[in-house]
PDB file of C-alpha atoms in Angstrom:
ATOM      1  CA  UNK A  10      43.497  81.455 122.430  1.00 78.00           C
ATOM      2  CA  UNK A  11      43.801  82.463 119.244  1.00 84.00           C
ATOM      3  CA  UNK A  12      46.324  85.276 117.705  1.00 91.00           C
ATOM      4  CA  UNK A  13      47.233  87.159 114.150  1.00 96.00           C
ATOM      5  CA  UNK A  14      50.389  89.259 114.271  1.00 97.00           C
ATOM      6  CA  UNK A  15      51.110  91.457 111.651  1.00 98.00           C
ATOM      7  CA  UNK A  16      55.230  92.443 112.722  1.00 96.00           C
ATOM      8  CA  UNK A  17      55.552  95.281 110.252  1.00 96.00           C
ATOM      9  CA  UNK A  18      53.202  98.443 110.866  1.00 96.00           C
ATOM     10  CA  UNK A  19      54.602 100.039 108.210  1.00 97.00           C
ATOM     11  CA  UNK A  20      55.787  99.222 104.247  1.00 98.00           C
ATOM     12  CA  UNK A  21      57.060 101.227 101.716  1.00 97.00           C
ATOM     13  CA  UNK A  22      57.990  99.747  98.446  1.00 97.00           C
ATOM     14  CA  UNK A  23      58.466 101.786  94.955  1.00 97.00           C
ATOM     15  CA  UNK A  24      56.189 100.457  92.169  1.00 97.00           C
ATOM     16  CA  UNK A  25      57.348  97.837  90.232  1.00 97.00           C
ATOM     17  CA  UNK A  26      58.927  96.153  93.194  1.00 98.00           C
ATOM     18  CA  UNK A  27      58.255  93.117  94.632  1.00 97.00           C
ATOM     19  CA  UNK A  28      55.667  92.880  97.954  1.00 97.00           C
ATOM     20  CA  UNK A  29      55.271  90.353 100.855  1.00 97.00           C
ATOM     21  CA  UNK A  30      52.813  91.168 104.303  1.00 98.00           C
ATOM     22  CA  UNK A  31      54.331  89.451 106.696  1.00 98.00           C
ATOM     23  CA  UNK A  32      51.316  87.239 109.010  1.00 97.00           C
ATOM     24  CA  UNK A  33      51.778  85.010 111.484  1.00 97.00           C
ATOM     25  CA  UNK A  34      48.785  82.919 113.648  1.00 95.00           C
ATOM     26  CA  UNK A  35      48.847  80.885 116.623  1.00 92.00           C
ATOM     27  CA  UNK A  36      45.873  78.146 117.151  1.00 85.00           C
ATOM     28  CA  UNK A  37      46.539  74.787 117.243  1.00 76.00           C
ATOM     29  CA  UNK A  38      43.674  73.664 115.237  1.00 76.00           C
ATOM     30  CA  UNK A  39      42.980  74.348 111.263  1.00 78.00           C
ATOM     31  CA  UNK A  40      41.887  77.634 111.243  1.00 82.00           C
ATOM     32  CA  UNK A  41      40.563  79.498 107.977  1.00 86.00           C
ATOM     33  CA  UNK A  42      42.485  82.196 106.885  1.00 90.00           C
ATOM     34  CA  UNK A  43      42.168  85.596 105.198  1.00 92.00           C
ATOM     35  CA  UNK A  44      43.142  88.818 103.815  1.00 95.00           C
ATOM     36  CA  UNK A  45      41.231  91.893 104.131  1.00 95.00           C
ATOM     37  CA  UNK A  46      42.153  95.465 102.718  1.00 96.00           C
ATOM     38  CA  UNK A  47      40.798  98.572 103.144  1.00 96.00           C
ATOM     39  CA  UNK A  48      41.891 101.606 100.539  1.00 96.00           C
ATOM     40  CA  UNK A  49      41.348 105.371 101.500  1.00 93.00           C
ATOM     41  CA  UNK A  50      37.893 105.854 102.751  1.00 90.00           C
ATOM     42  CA  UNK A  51      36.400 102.426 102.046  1.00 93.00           C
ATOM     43  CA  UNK A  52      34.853  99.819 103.999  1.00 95.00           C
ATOM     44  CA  UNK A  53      36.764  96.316 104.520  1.00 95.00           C
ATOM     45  CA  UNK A  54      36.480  93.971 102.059  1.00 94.00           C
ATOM     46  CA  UNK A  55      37.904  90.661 101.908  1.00 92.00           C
ATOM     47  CA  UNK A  56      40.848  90.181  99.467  1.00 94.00           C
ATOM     48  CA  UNK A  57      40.839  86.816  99.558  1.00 91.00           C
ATOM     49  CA  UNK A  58      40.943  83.841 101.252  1.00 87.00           C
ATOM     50  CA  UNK A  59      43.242  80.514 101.933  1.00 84.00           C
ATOM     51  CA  UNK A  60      40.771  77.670 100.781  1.00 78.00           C
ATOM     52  CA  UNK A  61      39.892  79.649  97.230  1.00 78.00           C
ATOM     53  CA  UNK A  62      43.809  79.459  96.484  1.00 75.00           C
ATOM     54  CA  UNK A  63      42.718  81.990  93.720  1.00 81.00           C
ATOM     55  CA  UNK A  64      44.876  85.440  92.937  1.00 83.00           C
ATOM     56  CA  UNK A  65      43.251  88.506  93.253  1.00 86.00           C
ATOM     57  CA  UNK A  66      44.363  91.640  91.997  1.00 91.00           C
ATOM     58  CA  UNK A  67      47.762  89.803  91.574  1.00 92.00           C
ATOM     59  CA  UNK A  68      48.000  89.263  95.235  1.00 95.00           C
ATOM     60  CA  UNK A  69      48.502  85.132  96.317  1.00 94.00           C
ATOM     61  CA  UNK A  70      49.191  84.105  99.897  1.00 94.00           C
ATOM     62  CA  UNK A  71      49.688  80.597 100.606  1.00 88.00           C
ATOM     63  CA  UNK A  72      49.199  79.001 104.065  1.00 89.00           C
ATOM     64  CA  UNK A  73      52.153  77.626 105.858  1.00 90.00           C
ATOM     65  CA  UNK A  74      51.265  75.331 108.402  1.00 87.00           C
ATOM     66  CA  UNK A  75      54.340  74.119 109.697  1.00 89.00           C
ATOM     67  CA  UNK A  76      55.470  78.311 110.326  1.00 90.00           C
ATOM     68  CA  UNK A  77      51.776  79.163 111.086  1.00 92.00           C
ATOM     69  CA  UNK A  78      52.366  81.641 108.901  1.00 94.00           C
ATOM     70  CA  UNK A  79      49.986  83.590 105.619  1.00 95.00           C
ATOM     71  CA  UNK A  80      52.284  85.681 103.663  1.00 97.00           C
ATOM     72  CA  UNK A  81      50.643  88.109 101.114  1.00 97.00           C
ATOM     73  CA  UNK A  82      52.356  88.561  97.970  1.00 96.00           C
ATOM     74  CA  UNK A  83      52.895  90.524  94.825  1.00 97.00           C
ATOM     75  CA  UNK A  84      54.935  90.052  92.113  1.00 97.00           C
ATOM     76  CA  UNK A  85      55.168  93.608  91.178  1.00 97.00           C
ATOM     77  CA  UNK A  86      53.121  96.609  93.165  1.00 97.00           C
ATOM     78  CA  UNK A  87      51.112  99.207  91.788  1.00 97.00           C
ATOM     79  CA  UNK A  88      50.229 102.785  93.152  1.00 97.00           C
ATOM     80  CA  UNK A  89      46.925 101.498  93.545  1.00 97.00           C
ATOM     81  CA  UNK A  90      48.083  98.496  95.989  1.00 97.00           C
ATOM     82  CA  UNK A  91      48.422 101.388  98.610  1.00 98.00           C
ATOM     83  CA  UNK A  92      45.992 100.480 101.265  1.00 98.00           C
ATOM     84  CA  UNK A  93      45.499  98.995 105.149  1.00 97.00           C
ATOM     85  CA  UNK A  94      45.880  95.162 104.948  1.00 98.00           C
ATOM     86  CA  UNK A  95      44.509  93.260 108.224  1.00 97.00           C
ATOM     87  CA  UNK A  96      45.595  88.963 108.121  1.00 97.00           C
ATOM     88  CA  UNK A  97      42.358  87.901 109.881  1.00 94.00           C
ATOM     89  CA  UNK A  98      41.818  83.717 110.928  1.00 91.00           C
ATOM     90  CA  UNK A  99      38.272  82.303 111.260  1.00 86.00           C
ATOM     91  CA  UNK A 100      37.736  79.213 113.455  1.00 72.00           C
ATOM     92  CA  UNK A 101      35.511  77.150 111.319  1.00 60.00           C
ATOM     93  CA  UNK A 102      33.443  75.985 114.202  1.00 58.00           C
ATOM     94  CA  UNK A 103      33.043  79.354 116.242  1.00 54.00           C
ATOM     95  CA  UNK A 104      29.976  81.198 113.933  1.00 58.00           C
ATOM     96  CA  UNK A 105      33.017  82.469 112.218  1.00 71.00           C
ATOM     97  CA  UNK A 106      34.292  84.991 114.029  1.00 84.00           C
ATOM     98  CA  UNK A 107      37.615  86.937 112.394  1.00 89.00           C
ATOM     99  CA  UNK A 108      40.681  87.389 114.903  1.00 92.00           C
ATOM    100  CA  UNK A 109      42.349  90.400 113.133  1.00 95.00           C
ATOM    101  CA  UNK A 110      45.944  91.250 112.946  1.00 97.00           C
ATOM    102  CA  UNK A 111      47.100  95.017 114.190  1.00 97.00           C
ATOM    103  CA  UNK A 112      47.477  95.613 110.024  1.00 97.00           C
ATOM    104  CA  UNK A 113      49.952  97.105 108.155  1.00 98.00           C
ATOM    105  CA  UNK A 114      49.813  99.777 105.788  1.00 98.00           C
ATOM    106  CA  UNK A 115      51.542  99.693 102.167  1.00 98.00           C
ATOM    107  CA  UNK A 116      52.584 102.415 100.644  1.00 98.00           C
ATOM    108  CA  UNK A 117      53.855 102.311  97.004  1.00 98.00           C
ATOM    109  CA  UNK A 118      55.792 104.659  96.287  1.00 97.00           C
ATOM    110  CA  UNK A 119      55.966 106.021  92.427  1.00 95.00           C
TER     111      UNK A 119
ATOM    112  CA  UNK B  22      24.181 100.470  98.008  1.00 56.00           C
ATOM    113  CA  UNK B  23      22.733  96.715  98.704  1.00 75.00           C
ATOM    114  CA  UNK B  24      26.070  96.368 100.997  1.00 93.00           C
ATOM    115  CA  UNK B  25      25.875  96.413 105.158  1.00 96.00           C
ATOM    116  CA  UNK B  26      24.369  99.903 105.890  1.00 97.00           C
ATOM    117  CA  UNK B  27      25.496 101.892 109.589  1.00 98.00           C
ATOM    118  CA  UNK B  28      23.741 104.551 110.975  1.00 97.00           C
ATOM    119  CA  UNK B  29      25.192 107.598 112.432  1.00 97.00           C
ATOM    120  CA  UNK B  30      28.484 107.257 110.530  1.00 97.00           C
ATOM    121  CA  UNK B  31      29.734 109.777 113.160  1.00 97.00           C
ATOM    122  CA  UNK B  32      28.522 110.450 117.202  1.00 98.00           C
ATOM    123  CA  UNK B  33      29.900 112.515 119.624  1.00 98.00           C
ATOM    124  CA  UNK B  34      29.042 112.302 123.257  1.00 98.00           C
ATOM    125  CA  UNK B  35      29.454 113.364 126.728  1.00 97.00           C
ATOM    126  CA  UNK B  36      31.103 111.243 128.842  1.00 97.00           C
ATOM    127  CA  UNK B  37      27.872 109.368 130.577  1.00 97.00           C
ATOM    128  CA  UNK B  38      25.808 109.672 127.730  1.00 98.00           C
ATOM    129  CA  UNK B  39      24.238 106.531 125.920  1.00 98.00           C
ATOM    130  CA  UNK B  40      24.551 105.783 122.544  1.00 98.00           C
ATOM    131  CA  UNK B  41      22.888 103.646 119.960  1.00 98.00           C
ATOM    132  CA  UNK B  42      24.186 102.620 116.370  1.00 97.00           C
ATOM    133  CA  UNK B  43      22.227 100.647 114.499  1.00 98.00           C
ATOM    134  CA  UNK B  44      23.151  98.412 111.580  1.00 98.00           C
ATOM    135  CA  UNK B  45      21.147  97.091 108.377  1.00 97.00           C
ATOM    136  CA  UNK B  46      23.202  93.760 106.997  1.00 96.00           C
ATOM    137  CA  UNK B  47      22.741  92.491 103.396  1.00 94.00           C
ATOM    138  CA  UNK B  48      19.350  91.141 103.365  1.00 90.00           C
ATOM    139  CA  UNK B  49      20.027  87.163 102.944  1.00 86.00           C
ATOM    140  CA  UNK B  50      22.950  87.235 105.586  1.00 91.00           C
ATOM    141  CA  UNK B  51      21.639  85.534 108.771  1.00 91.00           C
ATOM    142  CA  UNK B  52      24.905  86.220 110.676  1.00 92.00           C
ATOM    143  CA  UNK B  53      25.659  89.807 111.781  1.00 94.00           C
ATOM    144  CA  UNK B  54      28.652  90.549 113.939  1.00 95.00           C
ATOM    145  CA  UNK B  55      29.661  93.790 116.058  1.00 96.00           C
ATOM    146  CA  UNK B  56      33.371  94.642 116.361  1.00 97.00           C
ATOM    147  CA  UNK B  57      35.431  97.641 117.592  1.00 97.00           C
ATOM    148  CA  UNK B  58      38.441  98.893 115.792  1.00 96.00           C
ATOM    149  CA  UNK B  59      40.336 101.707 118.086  1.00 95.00           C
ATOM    150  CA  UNK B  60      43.356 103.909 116.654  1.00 91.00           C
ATOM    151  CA  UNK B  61      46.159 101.897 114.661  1.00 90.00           C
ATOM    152  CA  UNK B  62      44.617  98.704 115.817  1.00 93.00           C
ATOM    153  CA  UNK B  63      42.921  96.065 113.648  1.00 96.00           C
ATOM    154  CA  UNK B  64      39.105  95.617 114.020  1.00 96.00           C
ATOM    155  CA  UNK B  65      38.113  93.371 117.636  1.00 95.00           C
ATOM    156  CA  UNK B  66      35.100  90.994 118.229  1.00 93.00           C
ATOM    157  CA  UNK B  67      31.985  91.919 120.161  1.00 95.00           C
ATOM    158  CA  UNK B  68      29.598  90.171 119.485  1.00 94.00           C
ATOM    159  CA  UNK B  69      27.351  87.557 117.078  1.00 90.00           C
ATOM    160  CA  UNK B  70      24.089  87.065 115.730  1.00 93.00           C
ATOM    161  CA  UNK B  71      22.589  84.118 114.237  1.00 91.00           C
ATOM    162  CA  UNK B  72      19.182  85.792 113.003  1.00 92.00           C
ATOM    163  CA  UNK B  73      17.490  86.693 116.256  1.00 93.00           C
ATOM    164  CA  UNK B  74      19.970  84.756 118.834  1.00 93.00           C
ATOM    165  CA  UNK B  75      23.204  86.195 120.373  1.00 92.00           C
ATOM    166  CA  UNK B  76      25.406  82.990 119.729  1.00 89.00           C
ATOM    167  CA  UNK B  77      28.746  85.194 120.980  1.00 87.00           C
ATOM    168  CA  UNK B  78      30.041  87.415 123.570  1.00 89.00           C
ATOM    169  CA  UNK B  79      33.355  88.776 123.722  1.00 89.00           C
ATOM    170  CA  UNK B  80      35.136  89.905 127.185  1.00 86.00           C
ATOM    171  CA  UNK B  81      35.272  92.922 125.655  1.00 82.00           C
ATOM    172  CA  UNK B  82      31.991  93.561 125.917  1.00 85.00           C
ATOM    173  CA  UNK B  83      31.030  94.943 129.454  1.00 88.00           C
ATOM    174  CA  UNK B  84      27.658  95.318 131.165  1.00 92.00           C
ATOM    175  CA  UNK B  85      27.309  98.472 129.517  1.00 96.00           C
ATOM    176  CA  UNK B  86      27.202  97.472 126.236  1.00 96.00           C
ATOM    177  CA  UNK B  87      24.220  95.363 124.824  1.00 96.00           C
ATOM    178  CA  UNK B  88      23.618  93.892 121.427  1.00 96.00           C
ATOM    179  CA  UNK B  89      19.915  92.902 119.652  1.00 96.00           C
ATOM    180  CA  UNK B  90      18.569  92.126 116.388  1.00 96.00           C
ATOM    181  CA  UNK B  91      14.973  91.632 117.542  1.00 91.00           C
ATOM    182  CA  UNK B  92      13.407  90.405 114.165  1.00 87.00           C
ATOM    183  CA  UNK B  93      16.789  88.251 112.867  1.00 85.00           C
ATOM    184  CA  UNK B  94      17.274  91.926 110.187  1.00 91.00           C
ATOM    185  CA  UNK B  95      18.466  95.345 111.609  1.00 96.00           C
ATOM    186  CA  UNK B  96      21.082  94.992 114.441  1.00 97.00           C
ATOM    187  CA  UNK B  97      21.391  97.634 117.324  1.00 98.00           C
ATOM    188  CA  UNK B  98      24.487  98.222 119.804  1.00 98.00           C
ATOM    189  CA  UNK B  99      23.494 100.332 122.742  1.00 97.00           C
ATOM    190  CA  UNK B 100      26.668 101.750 124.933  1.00 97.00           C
ATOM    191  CA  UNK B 101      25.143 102.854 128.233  1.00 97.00           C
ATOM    192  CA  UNK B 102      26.882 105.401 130.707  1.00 97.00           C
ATOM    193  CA  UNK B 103      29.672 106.073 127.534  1.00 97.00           C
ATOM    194  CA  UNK B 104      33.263 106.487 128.840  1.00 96.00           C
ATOM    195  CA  UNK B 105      36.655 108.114 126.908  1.00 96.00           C
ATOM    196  CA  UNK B 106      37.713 104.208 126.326  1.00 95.00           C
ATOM    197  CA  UNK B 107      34.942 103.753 124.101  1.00 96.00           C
ATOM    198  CA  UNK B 108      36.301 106.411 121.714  1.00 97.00           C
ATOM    199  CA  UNK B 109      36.088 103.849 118.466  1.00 97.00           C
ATOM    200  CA  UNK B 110      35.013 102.688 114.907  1.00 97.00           C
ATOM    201  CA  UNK B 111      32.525 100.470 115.765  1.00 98.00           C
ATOM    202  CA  UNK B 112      31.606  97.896 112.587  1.00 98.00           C
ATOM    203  CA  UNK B 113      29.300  95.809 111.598  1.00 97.00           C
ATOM    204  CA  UNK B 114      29.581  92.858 108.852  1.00 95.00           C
ATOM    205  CA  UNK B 115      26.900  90.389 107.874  1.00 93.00           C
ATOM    206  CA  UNK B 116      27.593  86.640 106.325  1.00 90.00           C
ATOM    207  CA  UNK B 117      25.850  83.739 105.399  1.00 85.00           C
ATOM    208  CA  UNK B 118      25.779  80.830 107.844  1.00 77.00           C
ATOM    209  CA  UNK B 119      29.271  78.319 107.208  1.00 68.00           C
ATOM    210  CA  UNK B 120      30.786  80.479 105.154  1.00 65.00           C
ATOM    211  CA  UNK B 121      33.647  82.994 106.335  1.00 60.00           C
ATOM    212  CA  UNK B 122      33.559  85.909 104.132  1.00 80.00           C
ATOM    213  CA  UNK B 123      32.065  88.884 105.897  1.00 88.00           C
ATOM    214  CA  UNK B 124      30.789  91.802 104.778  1.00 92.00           C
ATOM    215  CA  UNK B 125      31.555  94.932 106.267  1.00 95.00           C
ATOM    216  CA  UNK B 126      30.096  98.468 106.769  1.00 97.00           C
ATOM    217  CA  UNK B 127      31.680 101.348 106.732  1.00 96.00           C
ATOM    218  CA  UNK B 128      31.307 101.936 110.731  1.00 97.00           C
ATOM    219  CA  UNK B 129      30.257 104.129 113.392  1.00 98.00           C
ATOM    220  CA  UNK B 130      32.413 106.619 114.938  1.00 97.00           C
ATOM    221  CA  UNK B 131      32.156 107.045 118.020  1.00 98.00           C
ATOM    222  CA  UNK B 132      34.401 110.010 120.525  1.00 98.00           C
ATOM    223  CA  UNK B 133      33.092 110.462 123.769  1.00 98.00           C
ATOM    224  CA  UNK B 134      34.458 114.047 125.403  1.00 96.00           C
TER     225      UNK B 134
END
């Protein structure tokens, strides 16, 4: 079965420093990948998503299939980055369904 | 708002009580899907729709629990006989067939006392 584990429940960072989300997956097909956040008392929304290999809001995570692993990343965080971020994988044949990771909440820090 | 609608954003219930939450998806989405998010956990599959047909069943979902979207729109999730474990945020989220991104509501709360 598939599985999304988030390892840190918990990051603080001070702005202007450097961010990474840890995610790991186990499936042993080619799963689709995302990023979701959720700020303070907002819905979901997708951040964005391995095949668009686009940046949003600064954020890139790149799919590592030899470490099953989808790593979000910033440069440099802002005091608006502060949020819940869930690593969620889609099996492309399934009706796709999202496995979520447990999440982890960033906190930047001024 | 044109975005996934979910009515009562809040319930409390007795324990043994049903419940029903009902969800409105963005109107060209023919998928809908039900998940369950409990306390410092991330959000877990119920169940899917594919305009009128459930496609999808989780194990999570127990003979008290039962899914429809009669007329492929609105979606309703009915808890029968409502226990303490079903204390949740239940959400919705609505997509277009073959594509991944899902839109989400903003939930149902449910606490059962």
């Amino acid at each position: 079965a598939q599985r999304v584990t988030q390892p840190e429940k918990l990051l603080s960072v001070f702005k202007g420093a450097p961010v990474e989300l840890k995610c790991n997956y186990s499936y042993s097909g080619s799963p689709e990948l995302f990023w979701y956040v959720q700020y303070s008392r907002q819905r979901l929304q997708l951040l964005l998503r391995h095949i668009s290999r686009e940046s949003i809001k600064g954020f890139t995570a790149d799919l590592n299939k030899g470490e099953t692993s989808f790593h979000l990343k910033k440069p440099f965080a802002q005091e608006e980055d502060s949020a819940m971020y869930y690593c969620a994988l889609s099996l492309n044949n399934a009706g796709n369904m999202l496995t979520f990771g447990g999440g982890t909440r960033l906190m930047v820090k001024p | 708002d044109t975005g996934v609608s979910q009515n009562p954003r809040h319930k409390i219930t007795k324990r043994g009580q049903n419940v029903t939450f009902r969800c409105d998806p963005i109107s060209e989405h023919n998928r809908l899907y039900w998940y369950r998010q409990t306390l410092g956990q991330g959000p877990e599959f119920l169940t899917y729709f594919q305009n009128e047909a459930q496609l999808e069943k989780s194990r999570l979902l127990s003979d008290r629990f039962s899914a429809e979207r009669p007329k492929g729109s609105f979606s309703t999730l009915e808890i029968q006989r409502t226990e303490q474990g079903d204390s949740a945020m239940y959400l919705c989220a609505s997509s277009q067939a073959g594509r991944g991104e899902a839109f989400f509501g903003q939930g149902t709360r449910l606490t059962v006392v």
